mmCIF file of C-alpha atoms in Angstrom:
data_model
loop_
_atom_site.group_PDB
_atom_site.id
_atom_site.type_symbol
_atom_site.label_atom_id
_atom_site.label_comp_id
_atom_site.label_asym_id
_atom_site.label_seq_id
_atom_site.Cartn_x
_atom_site.Cartn_y
_atom_site.Cartn_z
ATOM 1 C CA MET A 2 -20.045 16.041 7.688
ATOM 2 C CA LYS A 3 -18.396 16.774 3.354
ATOM 3 C CA LYS A 4 -19.092 20.650 4.064
ATOM 4 C CA LEU A 5 -17.989 20.145 7.867
ATOM 5 C CA PHE A 6 -14.183 18.861 6.483
ATOM 6 C CA LYS A 7 -14.053 21.092 3.628
ATOM 7 C CA ILE A 8 -15.226 24.279 5.963
ATOM 8 C CA ILE A 9 -11.652 22.981 7.841
ATOM 9 C CA LEU A 10 -10.046 22.350 5.433
ATOM 10 C CA ASN A 11 -10.758 25.883 4.004
ATOM 11 C CA THR A 12 -10.094 27.658 7.109
ATOM 12 C CA ILE A 13 -8.023 25.577 8.662
ATOM 13 C CA PRO A 14 -3.483 26.474 7.869
ATOM 14 C CA ARG A 15 -2.667 23.523 7.162
ATOM 15 C CA PRO A 16 0.904 23.843 9.401
ATOM 16 C CA LEU A 17 -2.301 23.399 12.428
ATOM 17 C CA LEU A 18 -4.550 21.038 10.466
ATOM 18 C CA ILE A 19 -1.390 18.589 10.796
ATOM 19 C CA ARG A 20 -1.096 19.423 14.354
ATOM 20 C CA LEU A 21 -4.844 18.197 14.956
ATOM 21 C CA SER A 22 -5.312 14.746 13.582
ATOM 22 C CA TYR A 23 -3.322 14.078 15.947
ATOM 23 C CA VAL A 24 -5.726 13.961 17.873
ATOM 24 C CA ALA A 25 -8.683 13.724 16.848
ATOM 25 C CA ARG A 26 -7.495 10.165 14.502
ATOM 26 C CA PRO A 27 -7.194 7.591 17.357
ATOM 27 C CA ILE A 28 -11.386 9.007 17.739
ATOM 28 C CA LEU A 29 -12.311 8.357 14.267
ATOM 29 C CA ALA A 30 -10.928 5.025 13.842
ATOM 30 C CA PHE A 31 -12.669 4.308 16.867
ATOM 31 C CA PHE A 32 -16.571 5.220 15.408
ATOM 32 C CA LEU A 33 -16.174 4.052 11.909
ATOM 33 C CA LYS A 34 -14.444 0.556 12.358
ATOM 34 C CA GLY A 35 -15.741 -2.134 10.240
ATOM 35 C CA ASN A 36 -14.952 -4.647 7.728
ATOM 36 C CA THR A 37 -15.687 -3.251 4.289
ATOM 37 C CA TYR A 38 -12.644 -1.534 3.200
ATOM 38 C CA THR A 39 -9.241 -1.830 4.576
ATOM 39 C CA ASP A 40 -6.442 1.274 4.961
ATOM 40 C CA PRO A 41 -3.217 -1.603 3.447
ATOM 41 C CA ILE A 42 -1.046 0.825 5.147
ATOM 42 C CA ASP A 43 -2.040 -0.421 8.504
ATOM 43 C CA GLY A 44 -4.335 -3.195 7.921
ATOM 44 C CA LYS A 45 -7.183 -2.666 9.373
ATOM 45 C CA SER A 46 -10.246 -1.830 8.517
ATOM 46 C CA PHE A 47 -14.123 0.436 8.890
ATOM 47 C CA LYS A 48 -17.119 0.661 7.605
ATOM 48 C CA THR A 49 -16.762 3.648 5.385
ATOM 49 C CA PHE A 50 -14.435 6.304 5.486
ATOM 50 C CA LEU A 51 -14.290 9.623 5.466
ATOM 51 C CA PRO A 52 -15.390 12.343 2.919
ATOM 52 C CA TYR A 53 -12.180 15.173 1.351
ATOM 53 C CA GLY A 54 -10.918 17.826 -0.436
ATOM 54 C CA TYR A 55 -11.129 21.488 -0.779
ATOM 55 C CA GLY A 56 -12.712 22.000 -3.225
ATOM 56 C CA ASN A 57 -14.705 19.069 -4.344
ATOM 57 C CA GLN A 58 -14.836 17.077 -1.665
ATOM 58 C CA ARG A 59 -14.536 12.414 -2.522
ATOM 59 C CA ASN A 60 -17.254 10.460 -0.816
ATOM 60 C CA ASN A 61 -14.785 7.991 1.311
ATOM 61 C CA VAL A 62 -12.200 8.517 0.294
ATOM 62 C CA LEU A 63 -9.695 9.481 3.950
ATOM 63 C CA SER A 64 -7.815 6.755 6.281
ATOM 64 C CA PRO A 65 -9.717 7.018 9.223
ATOM 65 C CA SER A 66 -6.707 5.556 11.334
ATOM 66 C CA THR A 67 -3.843 7.166 9.454
ATOM 67 C CA LEU A 68 -5.377 9.721 7.901
ATOM 68 C CA SER A 69 -4.641 8.143 4.305
ATOM 69 C CA LEU A 70 -5.384 9.536 1.183
ATOM 70 C CA GLU A 71 -6.048 7.100 -2.489
ATOM 71 C CA ARG A 72 -2.843 8.484 -3.445
ATOM 72 C CA HIS A 73 -0.868 7.093 -0.517
ATOM 73 C CA ARG A 74 -1.853 3.948 0.311
ATOM 74 C CA LEU A 75 -1.562 3.162 -4.360
ATOM 75 C CA LEU A 76 2.155 4.401 -3.274
ATOM 76 C CA TRP A 77 2.465 2.394 -0.496
ATOM 77 C CA LEU A 78 1.560 -0.456 -2.749
ATOM 78 C CA TYR A 79 4.133 -0.235 -4.517
ATOM 79 C CA LEU A 80 6.912 0.365 -2.322
ATOM 80 C CA ASN A 81 6.102 -2.673 -0.219
ATOM 81 C CA ASN A 82 5.167 -5.250 -3.537
ATOM 82 C CA GLU A 83 7.588 -3.966 -6.313
ATOM 83 C CA THR A 84 10.578 -1.876 -4.864
ATOM 84 C CA ASP A 85 13.574 -3.009 -1.983
ATOM 85 C CA PHE A 86 11.747 0.003 -0.208
ATOM 86 C CA PHE A 87 11.271 -2.325 2.983
ATOM 87 C CA SER A 88 13.412 -4.590 2.395
ATOM 88 C CA ARG A 89 15.666 -4.005 1.802
ATOM 89 C CA ASP A 90 19.209 -6.251 3.308
ATOM 90 C CA THR A 91 22.085 -4.007 5.031
ATOM 91 C CA GLU A 92 24.007 -7.002 5.111
ATOM 92 C CA SER A 93 24.972 -7.064 1.605
ATOM 93 C CA SER A 94 23.359 -3.481 0.530
ATOM 94 C CA SER A 95 24.278 0.337 2.189
ATOM 95 C CA ALA A 96 21.123 0.809 3.316
ATOM 96 C CA LEU A 97 18.946 3.363 1.144
ATOM 97 C CA SER A 98 19.699 7.453 1.813
ATOM 98 C CA VAL A 99 15.983 8.455 1.536
ATOM 99 C CA LEU A 100 15.198 12.213 1.141
ATOM 100 C CA HIS A 101 10.584 13.316 1.693
ATOM 101 C CA PHE A 102 9.493 16.056 0.855
ATOM 102 C CA ALA A 103 6.210 17.234 3.126
ATOM 103 C CA PRO A 104 6.757 14.702 5.182
ATOM 104 C CA GLU A 105 2.541 12.487 5.029
ATOM 105 C CA GLN A 106 1.737 11.502 7.935
ATOM 106 C CA CYS A 107 0.483 7.659 7.435
ATOM 107 C CA PHE A 108 4.091 7.586 6.256
ATOM 108 C CA LEU A 109 5.746 9.727 9.084
ATOM 109 C CA LYS A 110 6.551 6.826 11.480
ATOM 110 C CA ARG A 111 6.729 3.941 9.745
ATOM 111 C CA PHE A 112 10.258 5.523 7.815
ATOM 112 C CA ARG A 113 11.791 7.059 10.363
ATOM 113 C CA LYS A 114 11.374 2.728 12.672
ATOM 114 C CA LEU A 115 12.557 0.771 9.123
ATOM 115 C CA LYS A 116 16.622 0.615 9.957
ATOM 116 C CA ASN A 117 17.600 -0.450 6.242
ATOM 117 C CA ILE A 118 17.000 3.081 5.088
ATOM 118 C CA ASN A 119 18.346 6.064 6.375
ATOM 119 C CA TYR A 120 15.868 8.587 5.869
ATOM 120 C CA THR A 121 15.496 12.570 5.727
ATOM 121 C CA THR A 122 12.738 14.714 5.555
ATOM 122 C CA THR A 123 12.420 18.015 4.747
ATOM 123 C CA ASP A 124 9.816 20.399 4.382
ATOM 124 C CA LEU A 125 9.633 24.688 4.434
ATOM 125 C CA LEU A 126 6.608 24.784 6.780
ATOM 126 C CA SER A 127 5.831 21.763 8.070
ATOM 127 C CA PRO A 128 6.251 21.107 11.874
ATOM 128 C CA ILE A 129 7.047 17.625 11.979
ATOM 129 C CA ALA A 130 10.047 17.693 9.105
ATOM 130 C CA ASP A 131 13.879 17.979 10.141
ATOM 131 C CA VAL A 132 15.489 20.086 7.598
ATOM 132 C CA LYS A 133 13.401 23.253 6.758
ATOM 133 C CA ALA A 134 14.133 23.819 3.296
ATOM 134 C CA ASP A 135 13.033 25.757 0.199
ATOM 135 C CA ILE A 136 12.437 22.608 -2.519
ATOM 136 C CA CYS A 137 14.558 25.347 -4.865
ATOM 137 C CA ASP A 138 17.729 25.482 -2.937
ATOM 138 C CA LEU A 139 18.122 22.895 -1.399
ATOM 139 C CA PRO A 140 20.517 22.833 0.707
ATOM 140 C CA PHE A 141 21.849 19.071 0.200
ATOM 141 C CA GLU A 142 25.406 17.690 -1.615
ATOM 142 C CA ASP A 143 24.443 16.982 -4.811
ATOM 143 C CA ASN A 144 24.019 13.253 -6.368
ATOM 144 C CA SER A 145 23.220 12.243 -2.132
ATOM 145 C CA TYR A 146 20.357 10.588 -2.262
ATOM 146 C CA ASP A 147 19.440 7.065 -4.124
ATOM 147 C CA VAL A 148 15.134 7.819 -3.129
ATOM 148 C CA ILE A 149 13.471 10.943 -3.076
ATOM 149 C CA LEU A 150 9.135 10.749 -2.621
ATOM 150 C CA CYS A 151 8.026 14.311 -3.406
ATOM 151 C CA ASN A 152 4.512 13.995 -3.499
ATOM 152 C CA HIS A 153 1.682 15.994 -3.656
ATOM 153 C CA VAL A 154 4.243 19.708 -3.634
ATOM 154 C CA LEU A 155 5.144 20.760 -6.954
ATOM 155 C CA GLU A 156 1.954 21.389 -8.034
ATOM 156 C CA HIS A 157 2.274 24.698 -4.912
ATOM 157 C CA ILE A 158 5.572 25.484 -6.094
ATOM 158 C CA PRO A 159 5.115 28.880 -8.522
ATOM 159 C CA ASP A 160 8.600 27.695 -9.947
ATOM 160 C CA ASP A 161 8.305 24.315 -11.103
ATOM 161 C CA THR A 162 11.126 23.637 -12.995
ATOM 162 C CA LYS A 163 13.813 24.904 -10.161
ATOM 163 C CA ALA A 164 12.828 22.811 -8.270
ATOM 164 C CA MET A 165 13.044 19.782 -10.927
ATOM 165 C CA GLN A 166 16.292 20.569 -12.036
ATOM 166 C CA GLU A 167 17.439 20.694 -7.859
ATOM 167 C CA LEU A 168 15.325 17.146 -7.107
ATOM 168 C CA TYR A 169 17.436 15.814 -10.055
ATOM 169 C CA ARG A 170 20.575 16.944 -8.620
ATOM 170 C CA VAL A 171 20.815 16.090 -5.880
ATOM 171 C CA MET A 172 19.968 12.305 -6.286
ATOM 172 C CA LYS A 173 21.965 10.392 -6.776
ATOM 173 C CA PRO A 174 23.228 8.419 -10.313
ATOM 174 C CA GLY A 175 21.177 5.244 -10.390
ATOM 175 C CA GLY A 176 17.905 6.460 -7.383
ATOM 176 C CA TYR A 177 14.312 6.324 -7.765
ATOM 177 C CA GLY A 178 12.042 8.904 -6.486
ATOM 178 C CA ILE A 179 8.109 8.511 -6.841
ATOM 179 C CA PHE A 180 7.212 12.678 -8.041
ATOM 180 C CA GLN A 181 3.118 12.079 -7.983
ATOM 181 C CA ILE A 182 1.327 15.419 -8.778
ATOM 182 C CA PRO A 183 -2.833 16.062 -9.004
ATOM 183 C CA GLN A 184 -2.680 15.807 -12.647
ATOM 184 C CA ASP A 185 -6.098 16.297 -15.643
ATOM 185 C CA LEU A 186 -4.999 12.944 -17.582
ATOM 186 C CA ASN A 187 -7.705 14.263 -20.193
ATOM 187 C CA ARG A 188 -5.994 17.833 -19.943
ATOM 188 C CA ALA A 189 -2.530 17.133 -22.336
ATOM 189 C CA LYS A 190 -1.243 21.071 -21.472
ATOM 190 C CA THR A 191 -0.897 22.238 -17.646
ATOM 191 C CA PHE A 192 -2.608 24.815 -17.158
ATOM 192 C CA GLU A 193 -1.695 27.728 -14.892
ATOM 193 C CA ASP A 194 -2.755 31.724 -14.292
ATOM 194 C CA ASP A 195 -1.387 33.615 -11.462
ATOM 195 C CA THR A 196 -4.439 36.258 -12.506
ATOM 196 C CA ILE A 197 -6.476 34.079 -10.682
ATOM 197 C CA THR A 198 -6.442 34.952 -6.764
ATOM 198 C CA ASP A 199 -9.105 34.632 -4.604
ATOM 199 C CA LYS A 200 -9.332 31.546 -2.521
ATOM 200 C CA ALA A 201 -12.333 29.544 -3.044
ATOM 201 C CA GLU A 202 -12.398 30.077 -6.530
ATOM 202 C CA ARG A 203 -8.493 28.748 -7.139
ATOM 203 C CA ALA A 204 -10.382 25.888 -4.528
ATOM 204 C CA LYS A 205 -12.415 25.210 -7.414
ATOM 205 C CA ILE A 206 -10.619 25.423 -10.815
ATOM 206 C CA PHE A 207 -6.550 24.044 -10.252
ATOM 207 C CA GLY A 208 -8.489 21.675 -7.071
ATOM 208 C CA GLN A 209 -7.007 24.376 -3.826
ATOM 209 C CA TYR A 210 -6.824 27.253 -2.266
ATOM 210 C CA ASP A 211 -3.285 27.459 -2.743
ATOM 211 C CA HIS A 212 -2.281 25.139 -5.751
ATOM 212 C CA VAL A 213 0.071 26.643 -9.018
ATOM 213 C CA ARG A 214 -0.973 24.932 -11.273
ATOM 214 C CA VAL A 215 -3.355 21.536 -12.613
ATOM 215 C CA TYR A 216 -0.878 19.273 -14.154
ATOM 216 C CA GLY A 217 -1.882 17.385 -18.102
ATOM 217 C CA ARG A 218 -0.023 14.401 -19.557
ATOM 218 C CA ASP A 219 2.877 17.118 -20.308
ATOM 219 C CA TYR A 220 3.723 16.451 -16.880
ATOM 220 C CA PHE A 221 6.129 13.420 -17.603
ATOM 221 C CA ASP A 222 7.818 15.047 -20.068
ATOM 222 C CA LYS A 223 8.761 18.608 -17.728
ATOM 223 C CA LEU A 224 10.339 15.704 -15.396
ATOM 224 C CA ARG A 225 12.262 14.102 -19.077
ATOM 225 C CA SER A 226 13.049 17.490 -20.019
ATOM 226 C CA ILE A 227 15.478 18.402 -16.936
ATOM 227 C CA GLY A 228 16.469 14.748 -17.104
ATOM 228 C CA PHE A 229 15.029 12.222 -15.570
ATOM 229 C CA LYS A 230 14.508 8.433 -17.168
ATOM 230 C CA VAL A 231 10.388 9.003 -16.372
ATOM 231 C CA GLU A 232 7.913 5.703 -16.289
ATOM 232 C CA GLU A 233 4.554 5.988 -16.273
ATOM 233 C CA VAL A 234 2.999 3.383 -13.770
ATOM 234 C CA ASP A 235 -0.823 2.671 -13.744
ATOM 235 C CA TYR A 236 -0.417 0.103 -10.947
ATOM 236 C CA THR A 237 -4.090 0.275 -10.254
ATOM 237 C CA ALA A 238 -4.013 -1.533 -13.790
ATOM 238 C CA SER A 239 -2.241 -4.862 -12.035
ATOM 239 C CA LEU A 240 -4.942 -4.782 -9.177
ATOM 240 C CA SER A 241 -7.874 -6.554 -8.981
ATOM 241 C CA ASP A 242 -11.362 -4.776 -8.607
ATOM 242 C CA GLU A 243 -12.310 -6.061 -5.831
ATOM 243 C CA ASP A 244 -8.715 -4.817 -4.177
ATOM 244 C CA ILE A 245 -9.082 -1.486 -6.332
ATOM 245 C CA GLU A 246 -12.573 -1.377 -4.580
ATOM 246 C CA LYS A 247 -11.333 -2.954 -0.922
ATOM 247 C CA TYR A 248 -8.570 -0.119 -0.469
ATOM 248 C CA CYS A 249 -10.193 2.885 -2.312
ATOM 249 C CA LEU A 250 -7.627 3.283 -4.237
ATOM 250 C CA ALA A 251 -8.467 5.625 -7.371
ATOM 251 C CA LYS A 252 -8.301 3.468 -11.050
ATOM 252 C CA GLY A 253 -6.274 4.908 -13.152
ATOM 253 C CA GLU A 254 -4.004 7.231 -11.342
ATOM 254 C CA ILE A 255 -0.815 6.969 -12.324
ATOM 255 C CA ILE A 256 2.735 7.402 -9.759
ATOM 256 C CA PRO A 257 5.622 8.850 -11.753
ATOM 257 C CA VAL A 258 8.629 6.731 -10.971
ATOM 258 C CA VAL A 259 11.950 9.015 -12.056
ATOM 259 C CA TYR A 260 15.282 7.486 -12.178
ATOM 260 C CA LYS A 261 18.456 8.588 -12.191
#
């Protein structure tokens, strides 16, 4: 199964993969029912999760029901437990204006149903986004959004400085964002090399054929240089080992929470 998933990820274009996944998801969820692991996003449990990875495959990380990965489930728990994203009282406060880049399937319909947020999705290529836009040249006014979710996007962007500047521009003063990226915390400096053009080699070195860099620990300081206040949140440190295993999380993964 690992080999099959790797072939599928590396050969089928992402927009088509998104469409096909809507068909595959209920079938996978039915055959993998169990009680060993739980997806906190929908509360469903399974005997195992699925493998995932463009280069090195990670075992037991892809939820059969929501198709969430470790980072999605960690983000859900953080938003649910540590913010008013789901619980904001709109009788005493205005609804949150939320901008979500490259909206993930596991979140899209659930976020759209929330009455306490005004929700906009954007992406240049995704077939499920509301607004097709280049993150380096956004069509939104200055100081427009209370919350910006931009997760596993910046590693695809050649000019990530310009993208970060645009994210800062459209965020409201007092607003916050979560900008997750694949990150090697053992690496002090971010690594880029645009001379590597072979897709298989890029997947091996960068983790995915369409990534342009591997972020190191300096990612947080780069965000600070744009103007953001940055909190490096190790949310798994607040969870029990039992919950980390049950939810199939990556222990020690950092959530970059930024503020303007």
